[in-house]
Short mmCIF file of C-alpha atoms in Angstrom, two decimals:
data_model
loop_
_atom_site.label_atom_id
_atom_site.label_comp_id
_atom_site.label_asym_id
_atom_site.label_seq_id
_atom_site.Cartn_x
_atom_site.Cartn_y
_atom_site.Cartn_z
CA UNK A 1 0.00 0.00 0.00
CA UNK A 2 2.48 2.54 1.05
CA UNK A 3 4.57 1.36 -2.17
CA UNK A 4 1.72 2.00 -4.79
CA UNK A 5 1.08 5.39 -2.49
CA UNK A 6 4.34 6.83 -3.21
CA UNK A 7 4.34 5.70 -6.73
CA UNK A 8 1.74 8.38 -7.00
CA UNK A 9 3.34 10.84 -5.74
CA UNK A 10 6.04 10.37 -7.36
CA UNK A 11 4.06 10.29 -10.69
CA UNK A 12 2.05 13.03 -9.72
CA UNK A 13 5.27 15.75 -9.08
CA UNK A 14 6.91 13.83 -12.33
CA UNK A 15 3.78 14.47 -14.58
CA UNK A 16 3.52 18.03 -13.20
CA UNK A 17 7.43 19.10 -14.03
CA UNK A 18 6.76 17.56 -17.58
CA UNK A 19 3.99 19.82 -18.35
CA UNK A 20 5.59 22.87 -16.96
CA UNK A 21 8.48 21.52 -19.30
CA UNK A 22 6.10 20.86 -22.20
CA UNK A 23 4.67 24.48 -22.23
CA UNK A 24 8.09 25.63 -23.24
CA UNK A 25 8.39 23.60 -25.79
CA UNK A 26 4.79 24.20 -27.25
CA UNK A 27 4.89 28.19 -26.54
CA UNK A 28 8.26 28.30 -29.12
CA UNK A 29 5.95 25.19 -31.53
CA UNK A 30 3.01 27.98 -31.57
CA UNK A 31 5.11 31.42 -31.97
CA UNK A 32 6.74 29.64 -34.55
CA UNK A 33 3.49 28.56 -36.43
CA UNK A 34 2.64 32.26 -36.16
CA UNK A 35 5.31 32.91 -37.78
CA UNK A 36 4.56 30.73 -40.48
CA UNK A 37 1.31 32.02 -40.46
CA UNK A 38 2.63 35.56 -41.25
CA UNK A 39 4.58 34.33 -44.37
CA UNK A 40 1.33 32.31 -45.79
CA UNK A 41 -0.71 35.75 -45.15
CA UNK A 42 2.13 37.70 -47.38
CA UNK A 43 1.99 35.26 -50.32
CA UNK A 44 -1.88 35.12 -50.34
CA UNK A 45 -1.80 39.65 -49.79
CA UNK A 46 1.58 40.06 -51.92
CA UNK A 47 0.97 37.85 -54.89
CA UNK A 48 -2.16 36.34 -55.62
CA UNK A 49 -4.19 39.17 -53.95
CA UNK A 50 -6.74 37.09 -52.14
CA UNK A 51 -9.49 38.75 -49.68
CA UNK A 52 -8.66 38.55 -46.10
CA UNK A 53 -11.53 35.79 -45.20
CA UNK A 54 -10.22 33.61 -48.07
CA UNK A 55 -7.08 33.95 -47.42
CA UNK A 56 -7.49 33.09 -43.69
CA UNK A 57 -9.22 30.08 -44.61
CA UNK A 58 -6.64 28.39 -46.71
CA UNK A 59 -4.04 29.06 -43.93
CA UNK A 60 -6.00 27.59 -41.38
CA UNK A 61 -6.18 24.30 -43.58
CA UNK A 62 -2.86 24.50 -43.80
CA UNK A 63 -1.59 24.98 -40.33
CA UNK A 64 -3.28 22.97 -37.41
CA UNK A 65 -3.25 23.81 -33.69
CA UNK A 66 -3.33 26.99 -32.44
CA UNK A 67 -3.35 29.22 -35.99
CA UNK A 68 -6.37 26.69 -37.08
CA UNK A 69 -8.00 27.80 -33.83
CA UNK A 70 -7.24 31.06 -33.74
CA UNK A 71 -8.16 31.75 -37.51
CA UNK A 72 -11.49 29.87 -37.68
CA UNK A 73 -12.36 32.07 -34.39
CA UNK A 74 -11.76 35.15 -37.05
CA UNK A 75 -14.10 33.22 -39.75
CA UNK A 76 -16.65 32.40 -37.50
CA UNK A 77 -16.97 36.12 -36.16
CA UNK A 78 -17.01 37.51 -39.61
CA UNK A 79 -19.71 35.13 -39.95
CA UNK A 80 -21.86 35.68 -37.52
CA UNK A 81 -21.23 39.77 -37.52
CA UNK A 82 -21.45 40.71 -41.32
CA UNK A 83 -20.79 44.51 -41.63
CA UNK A 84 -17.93 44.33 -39.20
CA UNK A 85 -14.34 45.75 -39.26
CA UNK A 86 -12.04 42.65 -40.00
CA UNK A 87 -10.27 43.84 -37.30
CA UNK A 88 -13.23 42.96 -35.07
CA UNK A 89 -12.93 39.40 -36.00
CA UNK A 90 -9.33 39.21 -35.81
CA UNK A 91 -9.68 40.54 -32.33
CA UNK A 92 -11.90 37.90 -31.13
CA UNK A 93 -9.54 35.26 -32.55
CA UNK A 94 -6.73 36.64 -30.40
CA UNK A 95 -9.62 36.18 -27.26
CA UNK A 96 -9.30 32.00 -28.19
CA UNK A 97 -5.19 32.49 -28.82
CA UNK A 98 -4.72 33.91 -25.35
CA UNK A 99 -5.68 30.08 -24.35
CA UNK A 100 -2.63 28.55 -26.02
CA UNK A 101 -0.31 29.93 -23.37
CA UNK A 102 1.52 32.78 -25.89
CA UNK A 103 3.49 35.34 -24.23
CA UNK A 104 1.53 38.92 -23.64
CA UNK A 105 4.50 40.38 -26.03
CA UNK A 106 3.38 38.31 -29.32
CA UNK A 107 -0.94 38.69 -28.55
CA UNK A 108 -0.32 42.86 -28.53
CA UNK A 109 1.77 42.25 -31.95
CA UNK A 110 -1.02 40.77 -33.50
CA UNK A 111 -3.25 43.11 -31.97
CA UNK A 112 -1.68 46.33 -33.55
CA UNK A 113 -1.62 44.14 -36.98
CA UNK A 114 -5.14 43.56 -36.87
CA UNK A 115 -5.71 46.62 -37.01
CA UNK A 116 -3.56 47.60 -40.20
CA UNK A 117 -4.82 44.43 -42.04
CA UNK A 118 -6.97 44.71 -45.33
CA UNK A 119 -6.95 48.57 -44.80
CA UNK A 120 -4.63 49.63 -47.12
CA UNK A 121 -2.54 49.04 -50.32
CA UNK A 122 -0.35 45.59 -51.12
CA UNK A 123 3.62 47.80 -50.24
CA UNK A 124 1.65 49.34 -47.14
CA UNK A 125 0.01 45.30 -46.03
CA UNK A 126 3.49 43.53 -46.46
CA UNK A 127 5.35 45.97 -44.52
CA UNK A 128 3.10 45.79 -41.64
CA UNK A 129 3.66 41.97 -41.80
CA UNK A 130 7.23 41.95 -42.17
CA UNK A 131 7.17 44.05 -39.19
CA UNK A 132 5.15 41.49 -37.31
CA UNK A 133 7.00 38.99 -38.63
CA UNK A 134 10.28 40.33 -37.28
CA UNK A 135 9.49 41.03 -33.99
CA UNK A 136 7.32 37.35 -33.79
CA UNK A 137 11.33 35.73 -34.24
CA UNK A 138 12.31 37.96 -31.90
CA UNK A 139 9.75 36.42 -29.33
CA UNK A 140 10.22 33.07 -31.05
CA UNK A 141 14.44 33.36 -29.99
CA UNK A 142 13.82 34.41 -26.66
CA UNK A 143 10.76 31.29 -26.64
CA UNK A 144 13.72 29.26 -27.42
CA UNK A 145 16.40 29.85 -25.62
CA UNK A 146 13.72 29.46 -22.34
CA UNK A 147 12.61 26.25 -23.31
CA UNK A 148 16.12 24.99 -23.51
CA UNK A 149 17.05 26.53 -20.36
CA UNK A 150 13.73 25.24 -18.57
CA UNK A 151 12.87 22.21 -20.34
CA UNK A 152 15.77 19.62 -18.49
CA UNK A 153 15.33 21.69 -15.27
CA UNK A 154 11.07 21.51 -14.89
CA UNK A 155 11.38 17.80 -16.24
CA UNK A 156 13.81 16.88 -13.18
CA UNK A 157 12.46 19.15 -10.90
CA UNK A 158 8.79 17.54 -10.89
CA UNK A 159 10.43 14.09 -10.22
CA UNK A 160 13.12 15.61 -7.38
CA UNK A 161 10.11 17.73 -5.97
CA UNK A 162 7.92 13.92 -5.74
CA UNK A 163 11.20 12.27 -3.91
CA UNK A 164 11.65 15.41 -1.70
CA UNK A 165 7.98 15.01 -0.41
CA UNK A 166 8.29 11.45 -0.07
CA UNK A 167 11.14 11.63 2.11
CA UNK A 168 9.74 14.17 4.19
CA UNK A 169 6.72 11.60 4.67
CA UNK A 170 8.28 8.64 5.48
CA UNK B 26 -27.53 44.80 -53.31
CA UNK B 27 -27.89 46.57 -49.70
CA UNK B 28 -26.15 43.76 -48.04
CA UNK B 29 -22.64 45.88 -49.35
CA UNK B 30 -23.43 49.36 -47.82
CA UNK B 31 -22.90 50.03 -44.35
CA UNK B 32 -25.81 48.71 -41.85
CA UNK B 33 -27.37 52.18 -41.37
CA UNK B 34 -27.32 53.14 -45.10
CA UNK B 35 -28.61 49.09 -45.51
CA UNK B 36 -32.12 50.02 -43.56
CA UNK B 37 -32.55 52.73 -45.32
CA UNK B 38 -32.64 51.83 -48.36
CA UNK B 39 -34.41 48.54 -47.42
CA UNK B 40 -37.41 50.72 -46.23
CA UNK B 41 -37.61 52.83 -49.46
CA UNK B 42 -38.58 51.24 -52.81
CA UNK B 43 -35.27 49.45 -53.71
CA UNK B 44 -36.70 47.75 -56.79
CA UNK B 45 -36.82 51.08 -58.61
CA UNK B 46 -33.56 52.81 -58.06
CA UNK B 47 -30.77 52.96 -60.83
CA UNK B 48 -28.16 54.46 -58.45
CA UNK B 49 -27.30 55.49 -55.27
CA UNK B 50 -24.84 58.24 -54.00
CA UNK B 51 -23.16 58.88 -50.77
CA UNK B 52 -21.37 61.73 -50.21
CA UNK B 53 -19.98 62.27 -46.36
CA UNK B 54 -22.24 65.09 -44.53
CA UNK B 55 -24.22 65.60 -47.52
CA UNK B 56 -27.86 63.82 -48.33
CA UNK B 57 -28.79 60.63 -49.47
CA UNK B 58 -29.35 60.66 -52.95
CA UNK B 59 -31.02 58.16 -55.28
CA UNK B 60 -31.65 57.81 -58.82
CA UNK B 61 -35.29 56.34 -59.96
CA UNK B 62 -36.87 55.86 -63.01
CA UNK B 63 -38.02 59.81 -62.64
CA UNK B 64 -34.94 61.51 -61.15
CA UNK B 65 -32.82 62.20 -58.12
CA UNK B 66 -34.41 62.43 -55.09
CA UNK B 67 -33.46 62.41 -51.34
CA UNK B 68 -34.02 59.76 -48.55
CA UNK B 69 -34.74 60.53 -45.02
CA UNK B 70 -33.73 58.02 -42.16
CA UNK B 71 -36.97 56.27 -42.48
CA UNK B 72 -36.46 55.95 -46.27
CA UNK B 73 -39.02 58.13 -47.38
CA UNK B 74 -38.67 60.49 -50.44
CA UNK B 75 -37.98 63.99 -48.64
CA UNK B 76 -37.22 67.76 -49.36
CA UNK B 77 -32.98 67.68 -49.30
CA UNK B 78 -32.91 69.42 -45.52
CA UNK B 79 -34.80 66.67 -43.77
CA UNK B 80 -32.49 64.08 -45.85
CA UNK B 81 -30.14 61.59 -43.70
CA UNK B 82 -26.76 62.38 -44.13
CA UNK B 83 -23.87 59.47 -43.92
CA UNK B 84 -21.49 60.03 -42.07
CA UNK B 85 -17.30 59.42 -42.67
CA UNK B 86 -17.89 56.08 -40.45
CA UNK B 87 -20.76 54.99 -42.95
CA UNK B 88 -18.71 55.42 -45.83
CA UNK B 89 -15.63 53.73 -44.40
CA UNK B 90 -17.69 50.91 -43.46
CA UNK B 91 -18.91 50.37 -46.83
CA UNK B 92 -16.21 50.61 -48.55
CA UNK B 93 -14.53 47.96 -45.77
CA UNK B 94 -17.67 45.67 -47.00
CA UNK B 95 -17.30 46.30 -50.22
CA UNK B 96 -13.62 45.36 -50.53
CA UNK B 97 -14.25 42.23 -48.55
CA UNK B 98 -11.94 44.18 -46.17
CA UNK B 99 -9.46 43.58 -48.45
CA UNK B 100 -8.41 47.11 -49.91
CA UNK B 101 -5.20 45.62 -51.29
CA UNK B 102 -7.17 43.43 -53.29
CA UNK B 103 -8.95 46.12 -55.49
CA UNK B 104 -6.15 48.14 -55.66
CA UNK B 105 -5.91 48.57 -59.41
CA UNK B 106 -9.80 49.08 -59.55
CA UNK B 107 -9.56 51.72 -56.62
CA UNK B 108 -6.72 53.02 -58.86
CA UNK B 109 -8.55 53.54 -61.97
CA UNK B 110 -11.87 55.00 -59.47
CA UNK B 111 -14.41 52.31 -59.27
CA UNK B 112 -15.08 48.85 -58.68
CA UNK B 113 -17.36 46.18 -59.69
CA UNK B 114 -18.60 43.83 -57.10
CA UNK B 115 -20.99 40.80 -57.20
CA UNK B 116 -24.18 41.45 -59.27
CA UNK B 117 -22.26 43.63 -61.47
CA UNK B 118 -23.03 47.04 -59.77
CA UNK B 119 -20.45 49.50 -60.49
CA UNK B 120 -19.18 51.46 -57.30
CA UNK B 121 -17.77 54.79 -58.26
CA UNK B 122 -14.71 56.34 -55.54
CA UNK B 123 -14.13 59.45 -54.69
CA UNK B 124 -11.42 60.48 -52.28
CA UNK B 125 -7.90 62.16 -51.90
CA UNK B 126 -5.62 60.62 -54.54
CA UNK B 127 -2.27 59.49 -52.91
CA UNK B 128 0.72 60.11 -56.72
CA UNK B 129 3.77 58.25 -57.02
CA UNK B 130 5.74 59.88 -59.97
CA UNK B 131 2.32 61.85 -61.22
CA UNK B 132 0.19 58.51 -61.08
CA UNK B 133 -2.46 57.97 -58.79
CA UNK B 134 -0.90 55.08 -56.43
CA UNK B 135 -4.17 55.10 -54.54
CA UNK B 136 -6.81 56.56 -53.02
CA UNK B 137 -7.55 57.82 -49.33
CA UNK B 138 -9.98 59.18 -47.16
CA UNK B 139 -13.12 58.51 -49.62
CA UNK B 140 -15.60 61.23 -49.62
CA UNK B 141 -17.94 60.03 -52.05
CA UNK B 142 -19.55 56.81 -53.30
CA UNK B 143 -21.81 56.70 -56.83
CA UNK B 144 -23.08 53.17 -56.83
CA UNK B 145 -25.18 52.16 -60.19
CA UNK B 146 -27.19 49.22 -59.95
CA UNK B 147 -27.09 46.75 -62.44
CA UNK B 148 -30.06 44.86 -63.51
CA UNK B 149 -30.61 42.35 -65.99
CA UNK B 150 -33.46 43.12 -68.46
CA UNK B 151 -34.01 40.29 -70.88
CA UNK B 152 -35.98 40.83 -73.86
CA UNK B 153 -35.12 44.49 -74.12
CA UNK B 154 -33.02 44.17 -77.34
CA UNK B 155 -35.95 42.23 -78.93
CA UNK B 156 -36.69 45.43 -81.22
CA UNK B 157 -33.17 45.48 -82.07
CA UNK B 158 -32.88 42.18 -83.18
CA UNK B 159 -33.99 42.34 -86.44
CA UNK B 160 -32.06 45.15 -87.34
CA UNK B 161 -29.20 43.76 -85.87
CA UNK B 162 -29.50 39.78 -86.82
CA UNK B 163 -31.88 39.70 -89.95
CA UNK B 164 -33.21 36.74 -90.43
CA UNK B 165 -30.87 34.86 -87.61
CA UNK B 166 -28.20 34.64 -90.33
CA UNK B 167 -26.09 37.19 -90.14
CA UNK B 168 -25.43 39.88 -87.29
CA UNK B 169 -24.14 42.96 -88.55
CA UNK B 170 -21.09 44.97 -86.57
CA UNK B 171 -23.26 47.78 -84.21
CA UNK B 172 -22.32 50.80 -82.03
CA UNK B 173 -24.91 52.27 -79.44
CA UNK B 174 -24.41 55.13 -78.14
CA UNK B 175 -26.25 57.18 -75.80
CA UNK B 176 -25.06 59.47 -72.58
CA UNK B 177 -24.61 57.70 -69.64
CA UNK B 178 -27.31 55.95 -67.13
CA UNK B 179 -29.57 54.98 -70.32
CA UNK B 180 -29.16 51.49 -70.37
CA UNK B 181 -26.32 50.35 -73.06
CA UNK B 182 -24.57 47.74 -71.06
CA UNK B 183 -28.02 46.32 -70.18
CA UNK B 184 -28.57 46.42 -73.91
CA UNK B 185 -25.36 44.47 -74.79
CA UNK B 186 -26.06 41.96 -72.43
CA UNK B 187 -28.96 41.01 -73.92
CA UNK B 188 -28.02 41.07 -77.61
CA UNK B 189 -25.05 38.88 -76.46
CA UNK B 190 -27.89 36.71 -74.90
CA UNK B 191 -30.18 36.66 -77.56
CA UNK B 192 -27.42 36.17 -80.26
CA UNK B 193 -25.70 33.39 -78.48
CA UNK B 194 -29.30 31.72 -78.28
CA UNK B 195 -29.25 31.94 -82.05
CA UNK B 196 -26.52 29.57 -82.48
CA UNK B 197 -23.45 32.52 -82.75
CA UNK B 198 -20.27 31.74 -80.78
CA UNK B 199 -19.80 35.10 -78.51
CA UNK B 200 -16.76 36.49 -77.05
CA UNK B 201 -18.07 39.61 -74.40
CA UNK B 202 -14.50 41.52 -73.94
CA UNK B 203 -15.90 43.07 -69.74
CA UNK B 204 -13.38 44.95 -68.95
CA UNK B 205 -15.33 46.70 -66.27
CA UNK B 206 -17.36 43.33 -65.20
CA UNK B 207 -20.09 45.35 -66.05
CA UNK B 208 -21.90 43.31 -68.84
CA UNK B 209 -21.57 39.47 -67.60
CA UNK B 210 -20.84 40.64 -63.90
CA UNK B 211 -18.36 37.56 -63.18
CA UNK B 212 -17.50 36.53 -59.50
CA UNK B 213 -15.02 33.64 -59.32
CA UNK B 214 -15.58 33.24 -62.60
CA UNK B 215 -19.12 32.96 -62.74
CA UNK B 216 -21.35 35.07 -65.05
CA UNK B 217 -23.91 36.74 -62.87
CA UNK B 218 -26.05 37.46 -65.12
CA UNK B 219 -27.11 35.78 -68.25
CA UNK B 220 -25.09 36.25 -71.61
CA UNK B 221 -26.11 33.49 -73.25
CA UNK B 222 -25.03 29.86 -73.43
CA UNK B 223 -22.60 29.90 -75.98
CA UNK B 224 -20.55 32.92 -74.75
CA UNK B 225 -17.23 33.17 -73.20
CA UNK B 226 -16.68 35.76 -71.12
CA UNK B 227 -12.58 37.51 -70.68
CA UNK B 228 -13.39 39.36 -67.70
CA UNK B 229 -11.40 42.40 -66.26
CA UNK B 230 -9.65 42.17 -69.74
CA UNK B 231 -8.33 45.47 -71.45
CA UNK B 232 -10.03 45.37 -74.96
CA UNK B 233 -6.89 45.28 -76.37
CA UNK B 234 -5.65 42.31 -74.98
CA UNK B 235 -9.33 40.50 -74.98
CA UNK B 236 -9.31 41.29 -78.96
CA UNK B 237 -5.88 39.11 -79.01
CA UNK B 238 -7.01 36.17 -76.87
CA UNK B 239 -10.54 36.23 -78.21
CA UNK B 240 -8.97 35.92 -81.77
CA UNK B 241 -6.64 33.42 -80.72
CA UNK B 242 -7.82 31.15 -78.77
CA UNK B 243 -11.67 31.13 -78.86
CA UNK B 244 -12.97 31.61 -82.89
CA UNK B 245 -15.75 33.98 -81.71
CA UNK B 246 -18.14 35.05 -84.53
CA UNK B 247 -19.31 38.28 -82.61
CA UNK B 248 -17.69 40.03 -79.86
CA UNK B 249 -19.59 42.18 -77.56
CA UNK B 250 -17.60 44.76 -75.57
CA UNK B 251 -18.61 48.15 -73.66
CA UNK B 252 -17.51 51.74 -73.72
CA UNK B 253 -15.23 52.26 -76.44
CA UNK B 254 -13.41 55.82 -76.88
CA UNK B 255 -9.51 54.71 -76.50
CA UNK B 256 -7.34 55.77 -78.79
CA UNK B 257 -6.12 52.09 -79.14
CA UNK B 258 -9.27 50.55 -79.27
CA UNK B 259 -9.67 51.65 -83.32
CA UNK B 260 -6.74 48.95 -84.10
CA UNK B 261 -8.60 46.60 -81.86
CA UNK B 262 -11.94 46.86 -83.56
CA UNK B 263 -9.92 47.08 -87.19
CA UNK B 264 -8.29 43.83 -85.90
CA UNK B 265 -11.40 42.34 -85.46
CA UNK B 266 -12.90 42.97 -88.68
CA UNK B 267 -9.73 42.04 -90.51
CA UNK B 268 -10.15 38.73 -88.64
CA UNK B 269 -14.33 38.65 -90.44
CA UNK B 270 -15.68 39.11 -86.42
CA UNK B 271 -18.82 41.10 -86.04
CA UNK B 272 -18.19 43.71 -83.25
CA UNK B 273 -21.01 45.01 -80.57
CA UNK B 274 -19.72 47.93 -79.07
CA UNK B 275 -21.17 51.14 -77.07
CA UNK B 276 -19.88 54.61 -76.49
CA UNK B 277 -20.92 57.84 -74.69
CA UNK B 278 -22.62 60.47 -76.62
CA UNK B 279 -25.94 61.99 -77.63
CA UNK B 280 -25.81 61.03 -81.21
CA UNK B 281 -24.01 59.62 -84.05
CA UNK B 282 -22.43 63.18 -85.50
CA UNK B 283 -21.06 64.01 -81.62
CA UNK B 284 -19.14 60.55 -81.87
CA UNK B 285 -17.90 61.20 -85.44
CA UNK B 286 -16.03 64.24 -84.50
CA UNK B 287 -13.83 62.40 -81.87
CA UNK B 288 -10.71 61.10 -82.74
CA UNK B 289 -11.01 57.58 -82.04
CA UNK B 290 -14.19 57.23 -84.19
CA UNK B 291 -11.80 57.16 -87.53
CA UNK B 292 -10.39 54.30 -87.03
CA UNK B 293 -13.02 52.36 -84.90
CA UNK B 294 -16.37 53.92 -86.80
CA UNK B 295 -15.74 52.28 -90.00
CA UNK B 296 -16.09 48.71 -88.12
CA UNK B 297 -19.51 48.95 -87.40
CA UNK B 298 -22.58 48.29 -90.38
CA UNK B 299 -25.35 49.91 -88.11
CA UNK B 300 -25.15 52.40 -84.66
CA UNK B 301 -27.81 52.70 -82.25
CA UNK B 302 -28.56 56.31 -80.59
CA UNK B 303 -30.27 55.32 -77.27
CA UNK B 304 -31.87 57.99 -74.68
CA UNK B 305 -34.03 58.36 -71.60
CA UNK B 306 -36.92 59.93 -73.32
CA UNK B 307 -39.50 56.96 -72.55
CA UNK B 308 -37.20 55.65 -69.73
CA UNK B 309 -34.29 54.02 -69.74
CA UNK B 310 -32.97 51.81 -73.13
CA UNK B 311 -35.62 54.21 -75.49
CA UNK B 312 -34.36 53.71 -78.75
CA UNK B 313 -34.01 57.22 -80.83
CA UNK B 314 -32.40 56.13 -83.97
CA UNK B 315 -31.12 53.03 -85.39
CA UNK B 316 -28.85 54.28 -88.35
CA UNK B 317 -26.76 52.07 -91.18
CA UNK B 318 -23.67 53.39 -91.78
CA UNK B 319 -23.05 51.37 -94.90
CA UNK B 320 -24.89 54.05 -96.41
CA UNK B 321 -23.55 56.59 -94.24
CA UNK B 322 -26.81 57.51 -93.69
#
């Protein structure tokens, strides 16, 4: 009994370090499909000159996970509120990207481009993405170089924090 | 149509009589105007026909909305339409812009802060060549080259589209040249409206260009196209008739002697076998004249 007890524990604290660990790891997987995301919205603005909502749906076929989600949140508020700004829609997808875990700096990024997308000329739309783009790898480095700073440390320290409490009980 | 303007400028015109107006324009801080079968007149917020003081009056956030709907809020993606001052959007209605024009090198790059909209509804009439046809297609065997020409807002596109129609029903391959999506009103490649079922339509095409790929690639025996008046459009009519293609064309003007003293007509009048003077007398598509000019009568 006291065997299967601590077993728990110990797979309790272990489970809990590796998803600390594993939301390092999937923050950097997600800024980078952003990223992505940025260069797919480019081609579709920059050379084949497709509308916003179109173009935002063949990205979100292309990229699953947190661009799908955040992208068909866009679509479906377009949707359901015809006559709105685009911007409107773009900032309700942001609401259902918040849950993904991103930091604060990349959601106010893709705030301010929200606001600049679809409202001006093809120069004017790629600069404000190359913008985003550039400071999204900035984010993305810094995403990085955390996860391989944390990732070892959370993935021990969930385990270490199980046999500390064990040792203390017993 | 309403489902493009701004949701404000949508219920009123919703609670007038949309089934009669030709054209709508919305200028910021300035009243409502629309175009019926009788005039210009002015809508109030309620949508009733009203002296100009008591008219509504859109505001800058109207027209920025609409033109946000209109472009799919994609501005980028009409930027060559914006460019040259309108745009055509589903259904074929022509949206006229009117704003601050931003020049790169002495060309208009684009346009900002729109002030004004002109939007001209397009509506398919079918039948409303039928007195033309036999003028223009005796005896279903033959259709003879035609210009029509009238001043604007008098129904010449609507005309076109249904000679194209009506010819292509008769058997006649048809190329419509719609450079301004006006005539066939594509979206995605659809025609909107009906040109017939043996028509291809080379939408958003410059006539000069269409002329090349019609002749080509797709053996028309008439062409249809709209608004003539280029100075290169003379070589691609004379191209056409070189090639044995019957041409429809229209142009602006009151009558046939107006058009004769421009300077594209030399080259491009001697195409055509018959021209059409159309007017508003008797509403819109009233035919005035219908002249040969084999005779040069």
């Amino acid at each position: 009994m006291q065997f299967i007890g601590a077993a728990l524990i110990m797979l309790a604290c272990g489970m809990m370090g590796l998803t600390v660990a594993r939301s390092y790891v999937s923050q950097a997987e997600n800024i980078k499909q952003l990223i992505t995301m940025l260069q797919l919205l480019e081609t579709e603005i920059g050379y084949a000159r497709t509308a916003l909502p179109e173009a935002c749906r063949r990205i979100s076929a292309q990229l699953p996970g947190a661009v799908d989600s955040f992208l068909t949140a866009v679509l479906e508020h377009i949707h359901a509120h015809p006559g709105e700004a685009f911007g409107d829609g773009w900032h309700a997808g942001l609401g259902r990207l918040g849950a993904w875990g991103l930091p604060a700096v990349v959601l106010n990024d893709l705030t301010v481009l929200g606001e600049a997308l679809g409202v001006s000329d093809v120069e004017d739309q790629r600069r404000h993405l190359q913008v985003t783009r550039l400071r999204l790898e900035d984010a993305y480095r810094q995403a990085e170089q955390e996860w391989r700073t944390n990732w070892k440390l959370w993935s021990y320290l969930g385990f270490a924090a199980g046999l500390l409490i064990l040792l203390l009980i017993f | 149509m309403f489902q493009f303007l701004a949701p404000h400028l949508r219920e009123i015109l919703e609670r007038s009589s949309p089934s009669d107006w030709e054209e709508v324009r919305l200028r910021v801080n300035q009243p409502l105007v629309v175009k019926g079968r009788t005039g210009y007149c002015f809508l109030s917020p309620l949508g009733r026909v009203v002296p100009k003081d008591e008219a509504y009056r859109p505001t800058p956030e109207d027209l920025a909305r609409t033109v946000q709907i209109l472009t799919n809020s994609s501005w980028y993606a009409w930027e060559d339409e914006i460019r040259r001052g309108y745009l055509t959007i589903p259904g074929g209605h022509r949206v006229g812009i009117c704003g601050r024009a931003v020049l790169d090198g002495g060309k208009v790059k684009t346009v900002k802060s729109v002030s004004s909209l002109s939007i001209r509804l397009a509506r398919a009439v079918p039948g409303c060549a039928d007195s033309l046809m036999p003028h223009i297609c005796p005896k279903g065997r033959e259709v003879l080259s035609t210009l029509v020409i009238s001043p604007p807002g008098c129904g010449k596109t609507t005309l076109l589209r249904d000679l194209a129609r009506q010819i292509s029903q008769r058997g006649f391959q048809v190329v419509v040249i719609d450079e301004r999506s006006e005539i066939a009103a594509c979206y995605q490649g659809s025609a909107q409206l009906d040109v017939g079922p043996q028509t291809d339509v080379l939408d958003g095409y410059p006539k000069a260009e269409g002329v090349a790929v019609a002749v080509r690639a797709l053996s028309p025996q008439v062409v249809v196209t709209d608004e003539i008046g280029h100075p290169d459009d003379g070589a691609a009519l004379a191209e056409l008739a070189r090639s044995g293609v019957k041409v429809l064309a229209s142009c602006h003007g009151d009558s046939l002697a107006q058009v004769k003293a421009r300077s594209w007509a030399r080259d491009s009048l001697p195409v055509f076998q018959l021209a059409v003077v159309l007017s508003r007398r008797s509403g819109p598509g009233t035919v005035e004249q219908v002249l040969s000019l084999r005779s040069g009568t």
